Amino acid sequence: MRNTLNVFGILAIFFTWRLCDSITYKLTNVKCESFNKSWVTINECRLKAISRNKTIFNFNATFHHPASHIYLDYELLKRESGYKPWLYKKRVDCCRFLRKPYDALSILIWNIYKDVSNLNHTCPFTGDILIKGMYLSSQKKTLPFPTGEYMLQMSWLFYRQVQFVTNVSYQFIESLF
Ligand SMILES: *[C@@H]1O[C@H](CO)[C@@H](O)[C@H](O)[C@H]1NC(C)=O
Ligand SMILES: *[C@@H]1O[C@H](CO)[C@@H](O)[C@H](O)[C@H]1NC(C)=O
Ligand SMILES: *[C@@H]1O[C@H](CO)[C@@H](O)[C@H](O)[C@H]1NC(C)=O
Ligand SMILES: *[C@@H]1O[C@H](CO)[C@@H](O)[C@H](O)[C@H]1NC(C)=O
């Protein structure tokens, strides 16, 4: 009996490890839109396939005036015959966050962007805002979500008005082989 339990325990660990070993995230779509072009123009918002399993995100926008009151509303949607709200909806005070990151999920998302962007400083933000070569990979640990297609919908508010949106879709696949 004990031995059987041990065998199951070892198998469980083995399979869990195999699962973790073969998780793939892949960017599938991006969409950006400015609602106030006198403040924000979006010059580039594009995915680029680098290889079969690596797609990168490049973003370039210009803030024509400094912004020092910035909020981000984000929501995670999961696709099942159309995108449906899924689990998370949050508002982040970006200027406060950049002084001292708070909220676990927001920190997780920030960690994906901070090294490939020029956003790593405190407010105000002005001029060209860049993200170069952001990608998702099996190396970058995120939450244990079920397999599927997701969209991270982000609305950026300056002084309480939505100025632009950036929507990033990605696939999350657990390969069992
Ligand atoms: C649009 O941008 C201008 C600055 O270029 C700003 O004065 C105005 O308040 C913005 N409109 C909204 C609705 O936020
Ligand atoms: C970002 O876009 C602006 C306006 O098109 C351009 O002048 C600038 O060179 C771009 N920056 C990068 C790093 O591509
Ligand atoms: C910016 O990056 C540096 C070095 O990676 C890090 O020490 C610092 O905490 C970052 N600042 C913010 C606001 O994330
Ligand atoms: C992409 O696939 C190749 C071979 O199929 C593999 O060696 C590599 O680690 C993969 N890269 C990522 C980022 O998953």
PDB file of C-alpha atoms and ligand atoms in Angstrom:
ATOM      1  CA  MET A   1       0.000   0.000   0.000  1.00  0.00           C
ATOM      2  CA  ARG A   2       2.728   2.414   1.006  1.00  0.00           C
ATOM      3  CA  ASN A   3       4.749   1.491  -2.057  1.00  0.00           C
ATOM      4  CA  THR A   4       1.756   2.035  -4.332  1.00  0.00           C
ATOM      5  CA  LEU A   5       1.272   5.487  -2.823  1.00  0.00           C
ATOM      6  CA  ASN A   6       4.925   6.273  -3.367  1.00  0.00           C
ATOM      7  CA  VAL A   7       4.711   5.223  -6.987  1.00  0.00           C
ATOM      8  CA  PHE A   8       1.679   7.449  -7.495  1.00  0.00           C
ATOM      9  CA  GLY A   9       3.464  10.282  -5.746  1.00  0.00           C
ATOM     10  CA  ILE A  10       6.480   9.960  -8.000  1.00  0.00           C
ATOM     11  CA  LEU A  11       4.307   9.695 -11.103  1.00  0.00           C
ATOM     12  CA  ALA A  12       2.357  12.767 -10.016  1.00  0.00           C
ATOM     13  CA  ILE A  13       5.556  14.756  -9.597  1.00  0.00           C
ATOM     14  CA  PHE A  14       6.861  13.477 -12.923  1.00  0.00           C
ATOM     15  CA  PHE A  15       3.707  14.439 -14.812  1.00  0.00           C
ATOM     16  CA  THR A  16       3.464  17.818 -13.138  1.00  0.00           C
ATOM     17  CA  TRP A  17       7.059  18.457 -14.045  1.00  0.00           C
ATOM     18  CA  ARG A  18       6.429  17.365 -17.645  1.00  0.00           C
ATOM     19  CA  LEU A  19       3.456  19.728 -17.821  1.00  0.00           C
ATOM     20  CA  CYS A  20       5.512  22.654 -16.589  1.00  0.00           C
ATOM     21  CA  ASP A  21       8.221  21.729 -19.041  1.00  0.00           C
ATOM     22  CA  SER A  22       5.978  22.031 -22.076  1.00  0.00           C
ATOM     23  CA  ILE A  23       3.917  25.145 -21.544  1.00  0.00           C
ATOM     24  CA  THR A  24       3.873  27.580 -24.429  1.00  0.00           C
ATOM     25  CA  TYR A  25       2.659  31.148 -24.610  1.00  0.00           C
ATOM     26  CA  LYS A  26       2.320  32.800 -27.964  1.00  0.00           C
ATOM     27  CA  LEU A  27       1.249  36.288 -28.948  1.00  0.00           C
ATOM     28  CA  THR A  28      -1.527  36.070 -31.525  1.00  0.00           C
ATOM     29  CA  ASN A  29      -2.810  39.604 -32.059  1.00  0.00           C
ATOM     30  CA  VAL A  30      -2.386  43.224 -30.985  1.00  0.00           C
ATOM     31  CA  LYS A  31      -4.648  46.165 -31.518  1.00  0.00           C
ATOM     32  CA  CYS A  32      -4.074  49.756 -30.453  1.00  0.00           C
ATOM     33  CA  GLU A  33      -6.199  52.828 -30.860  1.00  0.00           C
ATOM     34  CA  SER A  34      -5.893  56.436 -29.803  1.00  0.00           C
ATOM     35  CA  PHE A  35      -9.064  58.320 -28.881  1.00  0.00           C
ATOM     36  CA  ASN A  36      -7.305  61.667 -28.667  1.00  0.00           C
ATOM     37  CA  LYS A  37      -4.705  62.106 -31.380  1.00  0.00           C
ATOM     38  CA  SER A  38      -3.775  65.607 -30.222  1.00  0.00           C
ATOM     39  CA  TRP A  39      -2.270  63.917 -27.165  1.00  0.00           C
ATOM     40  CA  VAL A  40      -1.352  60.397 -28.261  1.00  0.00           C
ATOM     41  CA  THR A  41      -0.453  59.135 -31.722  1.00  0.00           C
ATOM     42  CA  ILE A  42       0.309  55.482 -32.244  1.00  0.00           C
ATOM     43  CA  ASN A  43       3.136  55.029 -34.744  1.00  0.00           C
ATOM     44  CA  GLU A  44       3.543  51.296 -34.481  1.00  0.00           C
ATOM     45  CA  CYS A  45       1.569  48.486 -32.863  1.00  0.00           C
ATOM     46  CA  ARG A  46       2.552  45.276 -34.523  1.00  0.00           C
ATOM     47  CA  LEU A  47       3.447  41.633 -34.059  1.00  0.00           C
ATOM     48  CA  LYS A  48       6.330  40.159 -35.960  1.00  0.00           C
ATOM     49  CA  ALA A  49       6.991  36.447 -36.374  1.00  0.00           C
ATOM     50  CA  ILE A  50      10.672  35.775 -35.705  1.00  0.00           C
ATOM     51  CA  SER A  51      10.454  31.988 -35.893  1.00  0.00           C
ATOM     52  CA  ARG A  52       7.811  29.291 -35.780  1.00  0.00           C
ATOM     53  CA  ASN A  53       7.333  29.607 -32.046  1.00  0.00           C
ATOM     54  CA  LYS A  54       8.425  33.176 -31.351  1.00  0.00           C
ATOM     55  CA  THR A  55       6.424  36.268 -32.128  1.00  0.00           C
ATOM     56  CA  ILE A  56       7.466  39.694 -30.892  1.00  0.00           C
ATOM     57  CA  PHE A  57       5.491  42.842 -30.140  1.00  0.00           C
ATOM     58  CA  ASN A  58       6.748  46.282 -31.175  1.00  0.00           C
ATOM     59  CA  PHE A  59       5.021  49.413 -29.980  1.00  0.00           C
ATOM     60  CA  ASN A  60       5.827  53.058 -30.605  1.00  0.00           C
ATOM     61  CA  ALA A  61       3.558  55.908 -29.586  1.00  0.00           C
ATOM     62  CA  THR A  62       4.139  59.623 -29.124  1.00  0.00           C
ATOM     63  CA  PHE A  63       2.726  61.549 -26.181  1.00  0.00           C
ATOM     64  CA  HIS A  64       2.555  65.121 -27.486  1.00  0.00           C
ATOM     65  CA  HIS A  65       2.133  66.591 -24.011  1.00  0.00           C
ATOM     66  CA  PRO A  66       3.477  65.383 -20.665  1.00  0.00           C
ATOM     67  CA  ALA A  67       1.145  63.139 -18.652  1.00  0.00           C
ATOM     68  CA  SER A  68       1.598  62.865 -14.928  1.00  0.00           C
ATOM     69  CA  HIS A  69      -1.785  61.493 -13.910  1.00  0.00           C
ATOM     70  CA  ILE A  70      -2.051  58.075 -15.555  1.00  0.00           C
ATOM     71  CA  TYR A  71      -4.344  55.202 -14.723  1.00  0.00           C
ATOM     72  CA  LEU A  72      -4.505  51.836 -16.398  1.00  0.00           C
ATOM     73  CA  ASP A  73      -7.730  49.832 -16.450  1.00  0.00           C
ATOM     74  CA  TYR A  74      -7.046  46.315 -17.528  1.00  0.00           C
ATOM     75  CA  GLU A  75      -9.131  43.270 -17.953  1.00  0.00           C
ATOM     76  CA  LEU A  76      -8.320  39.728 -18.896  1.00  0.00           C
ATOM     77  CA  LEU A  77     -10.706  38.108 -21.354  1.00  0.00           C
ATOM     78  CA  LYS A  78     -10.856  34.471 -22.391  1.00  0.00           C
ATOM     79  CA  ARG A  79     -12.055  33.397 -25.798  1.00  0.00           C
ATOM     80  CA  GLU A  80     -14.957  30.989 -25.960  1.00  0.00           C
ATOM     81  CA  SER A  81     -17.181  31.938 -28.906  1.00  0.00           C
ATOM     82  CA  GLY A  82     -16.154  35.579 -28.569  1.00  0.00           C
ATOM     83  CA  TYR A  83     -14.041  37.063 -25.787  1.00  0.00           C
ATOM     84  CA  LYS A  84     -15.638  36.905 -22.341  1.00  0.00           C
ATOM     85  CA  PRO A  85     -14.439  38.626 -19.151  1.00  0.00           C
ATOM     86  CA  TRP A  86     -12.314  36.217 -17.229  1.00  0.00           C
ATOM     87  CA  LEU A  87     -11.274  36.507 -13.611  1.00  0.00           C
ATOM     88  CA  TYR A  88      -9.422  39.803 -13.604  1.00  0.00           C
ATOM     89  CA  LYS A  89     -10.334  43.418 -13.881  1.00  0.00           C
ATOM     90  CA  LYS A  90      -8.098  45.964 -12.272  1.00  0.00           C
ATOM     91  CA  ARG A  91      -7.241  49.633 -12.054  1.00  0.00           C
ATOM     92  CA  VAL A  92      -3.651  50.651 -11.483  1.00  0.00           C
ATOM     93  CA  ASP A  93      -2.368  54.094 -10.559  1.00  0.00           C
ATOM     94  CA  CYS A  94       0.656  54.022 -12.887  1.00  0.00           C
ATOM     95  CA  CYS A  95       2.562  56.907 -11.314  1.00  0.00           C
ATOM     96  CA  ARG A  96       2.232  55.339  -7.880  1.00  0.00           C
ATOM     97  CA  PHE A  97       3.055  51.895  -9.301  1.00  0.00           C
ATOM     98  CA  LEU A  98       6.260  53.155 -10.918  1.00  0.00           C
ATOM     99  CA  ARG A  99       7.385  54.731  -7.647  1.00  0.00           C
ATOM    100  CA  LYS A 100       6.735  51.478  -5.823  1.00  0.00           C
ATOM    101  CA  PRO A 101       5.181  48.494  -7.654  1.00  0.00           C
ATOM    102  CA  TYR A 102       2.111  47.064  -5.907  1.00  0.00           C
ATOM    103  CA  ASP A 103      -0.409  44.280  -6.649  1.00  0.00           C
ATOM    104  CA  ALA A 104       0.942  40.831  -7.548  1.00  0.00           C
ATOM    105  CA  LEU A 105      -0.734  40.384 -10.953  1.00  0.00           C
ATOM    106  CA  SER A 106       0.250  43.876 -12.111  1.00  0.00           C
ATOM    107  CA  ILE A 107       3.851  43.211 -11.077  1.00  0.00           C
ATOM    108  CA  LEU A 108       3.785  39.974 -13.087  1.00  0.00           C
ATOM    109  CA  ILE A 109       2.632  41.839 -16.195  1.00  0.00           C
ATOM    110  CA  TRP A 110       5.058  44.717 -15.576  1.00  0.00           C
ATOM    111  CA  ASN A 111       7.960  42.231 -15.380  1.00  0.00           C
ATOM    112  CA  ILE A 112       7.241  41.150 -18.967  1.00  0.00           C
ATOM    113  CA  TYR A 113       7.419  44.734 -20.249  1.00  0.00           C
ATOM    114  CA  LYS A 114       9.889  46.617 -18.102  1.00  0.00           C
ATOM    115  CA  ASP A 115      13.123  45.380 -19.669  1.00  0.00           C
ATOM    116  CA  VAL A 116      11.972  45.834 -23.275  1.00  0.00           C
ATOM    117  CA  SER A 117      10.432  49.296 -22.917  1.00  0.00           C
ATOM    118  CA  ASN A 118      11.497  52.824 -22.042  1.00  0.00           C
ATOM    119  CA  LEU A 119       8.761  52.994 -19.401  1.00  0.00           C
ATOM    120  CA  ASN A 120      11.013  52.259 -16.469  1.00  0.00           C
ATOM    121  CA  HIS A 121      10.958  55.682 -14.832  1.00  0.00           C
ATOM    122  CA  THR A 122       8.569  57.738 -12.764  1.00  0.00           C
ATOM    123  CA  CYS A 123       5.957  60.193 -14.078  1.00  0.00           C
ATOM    124  CA  PRO A 124       5.631  62.400 -16.108  1.00  0.00           C
ATOM    125  CA  PHE A 125       5.636  60.558 -19.442  1.00  0.00           C
ATOM    126  CA  THR A 126       6.153  62.460 -22.659  1.00  0.00           C
ATOM    127  CA  GLY A 127       7.622  61.946 -26.132  1.00  0.00           C
ATOM    128  CA  ASP A 128       8.153  58.536 -27.691  1.00  0.00           C
ATOM    129  CA  ILE A 129       6.922  55.549 -25.701  1.00  0.00           C
ATOM    130  CA  LEU A 130       8.579  52.374 -26.919  1.00  0.00           C
ATOM    131  CA  ILE A 131       8.269  48.626 -26.482  1.00  0.00           C
ATOM    132  CA  LYS A 132      10.745  46.684 -28.573  1.00  0.00           C
ATOM    133  CA  GLY A 133      10.731  42.929 -29.035  1.00  0.00           C
ATOM    134  CA  MET A 134       8.407  41.925 -26.199  1.00  0.00           C
ATOM    135  CA  TYR A 135       7.591  38.232 -26.320  1.00  0.00           C
ATOM    136  CA  LEU A 136       6.104  35.492 -24.197  1.00  0.00           C
ATOM    137  CA  SER A 137       7.906  32.223 -23.743  1.00  0.00           C
ATOM    138  CA  SER A 138       7.824  29.125 -21.646  1.00  0.00           C
ATOM    139  CA  GLN A 139      10.657  30.576 -19.573  1.00  0.00           C
ATOM    140  CA  LYS A 140       8.616  33.493 -18.302  1.00  0.00           C
ATOM    141  CA  LYS A 141       6.439  32.190 -15.499  1.00  0.00           C
ATOM    142  CA  THR A 142       2.903  33.457 -15.319  1.00  0.00           C
ATOM    143  CA  LEU A 143      -0.192  32.099 -13.603  1.00  0.00           C
ATOM    144  CA  PRO A 144      -1.408  28.528 -14.164  1.00  0.00           C
ATOM    145  CA  PHE A 145      -4.261  29.442 -16.527  1.00  0.00           C
ATOM    146  CA  PRO A 146      -6.192  26.797 -18.467  1.00  0.00           C
ATOM    147  CA  THR A 147      -5.238  26.260 -22.110  1.00  0.00           C
ATOM    148  CA  GLY A 148      -6.874  28.735 -24.450  1.00  0.00           C
ATOM    149  CA  GLU A 149      -6.803  32.099 -26.073  1.00  0.00           C
ATOM    150  CA  TYR A 150      -6.761  35.224 -23.930  1.00  0.00           C
ATOM    151  CA  MET A 151      -6.850  38.940 -24.443  1.00  0.00           C
ATOM    152  CA  LEU A 152      -5.415  41.535 -22.113  1.00  0.00           C
ATOM    153  CA  GLN A 153      -7.460  44.663 -22.720  1.00  0.00           C
ATOM    154  CA  MET A 154      -5.767  47.820 -21.463  1.00  0.00           C
ATOM    155  CA  SER A 155      -7.305  51.295 -21.371  1.00  0.00           C
ATOM    156  CA  TRP A 156      -4.971  54.163 -20.557  1.00  0.00           C
ATOM    157  CA  LEU A 157      -6.478  57.158 -18.786  1.00  0.00           C
ATOM    158  CA  PHE A 158      -4.848  60.573 -18.469  1.00  0.00           C
ATOM    159  CA  TYR A 159      -6.617  62.842 -16.005  1.00  0.00           C
ATOM    160  CA  ARG A 160      -9.560  60.392 -15.837  1.00  0.00           C
ATOM    161  CA  GLN A 161     -10.199  60.340 -19.608  1.00  0.00           C
ATOM    162  CA  VAL A 162      -9.419  57.293 -21.735  1.00  0.00           C
ATOM    163  CA  GLN A 163      -6.776  58.419 -24.241  1.00  0.00           C
ATOM    164  CA  PHE A 164      -5.859  55.139 -25.900  1.00  0.00           C
ATOM    165  CA  VAL A 165      -6.256  51.394 -25.670  1.00  0.00           C
ATOM    166  CA  THR A 166      -3.849  48.538 -26.262  1.00  0.00           C
ATOM    167  CA  ASN A 167      -5.216  45.004 -26.568  1.00  0.00           C
ATOM    168  CA  VAL A 168      -2.832  42.083 -26.597  1.00  0.00           C
ATOM    169  CA  SER A 169      -4.052  38.553 -27.369  1.00  0.00           C
ATOM    170  CA  TYR A 170      -2.103  35.416 -26.707  1.00  0.00           C
ATOM    171  CA  GLN A 171      -2.433  31.684 -26.723  1.00  0.00           C
ATOM    172  CA  PHE A 172      -1.530  29.523 -23.819  1.00  0.00           C
ATOM    173  CA  ILE A 173      -0.942  25.896 -24.657  1.00  0.00           C
ATOM    174  CA  GLU A 174      -0.031  22.917 -22.518  1.00  0.00           C
ATOM    175  CA  SER A 175       1.451  20.312 -24.823  1.00  0.00           C
ATOM    176  CA  LEU A 176       1.131  16.757 -23.559  1.00  0.00           C
ATOM    177  CA  PHE A 177       3.629  14.600 -25.354  1.00  0.00           C
TER     178      PHE A 177
HETATM  179  C1  LIG B   1      -7.204  65.530 -25.552  1.00  0.00           C
HETATM  180  O1  LIG B   1      -5.864  66.022 -25.536  1.00  0.00           O
HETATM  181  C2  LIG B   1      -5.752  67.394 -25.210  1.00  0.00           C
HETATM  182  C3  LIG B   1      -4.274  67.738 -25.256  1.00  0.00           C
HETATM  183  O2  LIG B   1      -3.772  67.608 -26.543  1.00  0.00           O
HETATM  184  C4  LIG B   1      -6.320  67.659 -23.841  1.00  0.00           C
HETATM  185  O3  LIG B   1      -6.255  69.052 -23.547  1.00  0.00           O
HETATM  186  C5  LIG B   1      -7.760  67.184 -23.782  1.00  0.00           C
HETATM  187  O4  LIG B   1      -8.255  67.333 -22.453  1.00  0.00           O
HETATM  188  C6  LIG B   1      -7.844  65.745 -24.184  1.00  0.00           C
HETATM  189  N1  LIG B   1      -9.231  65.310 -24.225  1.00  0.00           N
HETATM  190  C7  LIG B   1      -9.732  64.423 -23.365  1.00  0.00           C
HETATM  191  C8  LIG B   1     -11.160  64.055 -23.571  1.00  0.00           C
HETATM  192  O5  LIG B   1      -9.050  63.920 -22.488  1.00  0.00           O
HETATM  193  C1  LIG B   2       8.913  56.057 -33.150  1.00  0.00           C
HETATM  194  O1  LIG B   2       8.058  56.735 -34.047  1.00  0.00           O
HETATM  195  C2  LIG B   2       8.484  58.057 -34.361  1.00  0.00           C
HETATM  196  C3  LIG B   2       7.404  58.713 -35.236  1.00  0.00           C
HETATM  197  O2  LIG B   2       7.129  57.899 -36.358  1.00  0.00           O
HETATM  198  C4  LIG B   2       9.843  58.015 -35.051  1.00  0.00           C
HETATM  199  O3  LIG B   2      10.282  59.328 -35.318  1.00  0.00           O
HETATM  200  C5  LIG B   2      10.839  57.306 -34.153  1.00  0.00           C
HETATM  201  O4  LIG B   2      12.079  57.178 -34.822  1.00  0.00           O
HETATM  202  C6  LIG B   2      10.313  55.940 -33.744  1.00  0.00           C
HETATM  203  N1  LIG B   2      11.227  55.359 -32.763  1.00  0.00           N
HETATM  204  C7  LIG B   2      11.748  54.144 -32.896  1.00  0.00           C
HETATM  205  C8  LIG B   2      12.743  53.738 -31.869  1.00  0.00           C
HETATM  206  O5  LIG B   2      11.435  53.387 -33.807  1.00  0.00           O
HETATM  207  C1  LIG B   3      14.227  50.328 -13.464  1.00  0.00           C
HETATM  208  O1  LIG B   3      15.196  49.363 -13.762  1.00  0.00           O
HETATM  209  C2  LIG B   3      16.214  49.265 -12.795  1.00  0.00           C
HETATM  210  C3  LIG B   3      17.250  48.287 -13.307  1.00  0.00           C
HETATM  211  O2  LIG B   3      16.669  47.214 -13.989  1.00  0.00           O
HETATM  212  C4  LIG B   3      15.610  48.839 -11.463  1.00  0.00           C
HETATM  213  O3  LIG B   3      16.625  48.771 -10.469  1.00  0.00           O
HETATM  214  C5  LIG B   3      14.562  49.862 -11.047  1.00  0.00           C
HETATM  215  O4  LIG B   3      13.927  49.434  -9.867  1.00  0.00           O
HETATM  216  C6  LIG B   3      13.536  50.032 -12.152  1.00  0.00           C
HETATM  217  N1  LIG B   3      12.615  51.085 -11.802  1.00  0.00           N
HETATM  218  C7  LIG B   3      11.302  50.935 -11.878  1.00  0.00           C
HETATM  219  C8  LIG B   3      10.503  52.155 -11.565  1.00  0.00           C
HETATM  220  O5  LIG B   3      10.775  49.856 -12.184  1.00  0.00           O
HETATM  221  C1  LIG B   4      11.201  27.000 -30.245  1.00  0.00           C
HETATM  222  O1  LIG B   4      11.267  25.701 -30.794  1.00  0.00           O
HETATM  223  C2  LIG B   4      12.572  25.182 -30.821  1.00  0.00           C
HETATM  224  C3  LIG B   4      12.526  23.840 -31.536  1.00  0.00           C
HETATM  225  O2  LIG B   4      11.220  23.425 -31.840  1.00  0.00           O
HETATM  226  C4  LIG B   4      13.100  25.053 -29.387  1.00  0.00           C
HETATM  227  O3  LIG B   4      14.430  24.579 -29.400  1.00  0.00           O
HETATM  228  C5  LIG B   4      13.092  26.422 -28.709  1.00  0.00           C
HETATM  229  O4  LIG B   4      13.462  26.311 -27.352  1.00  0.00           O
HETATM  230  C6  LIG B   4      11.695  27.022 -28.794  1.00  0.00           C
HETATM  231  N1  LIG B   4      11.735  28.382 -28.287  1.00  0.00           N
HETATM  232  C7  LIG B   4      10.837  28.877 -27.434  1.00  0.00           C
HETATM  233  C8  LIG B   4      11.004  30.314 -27.090  1.00  0.00           C
HETATM  234  O5  LIG B   4       9.927  28.209 -26.974  1.00  0.00           O
END
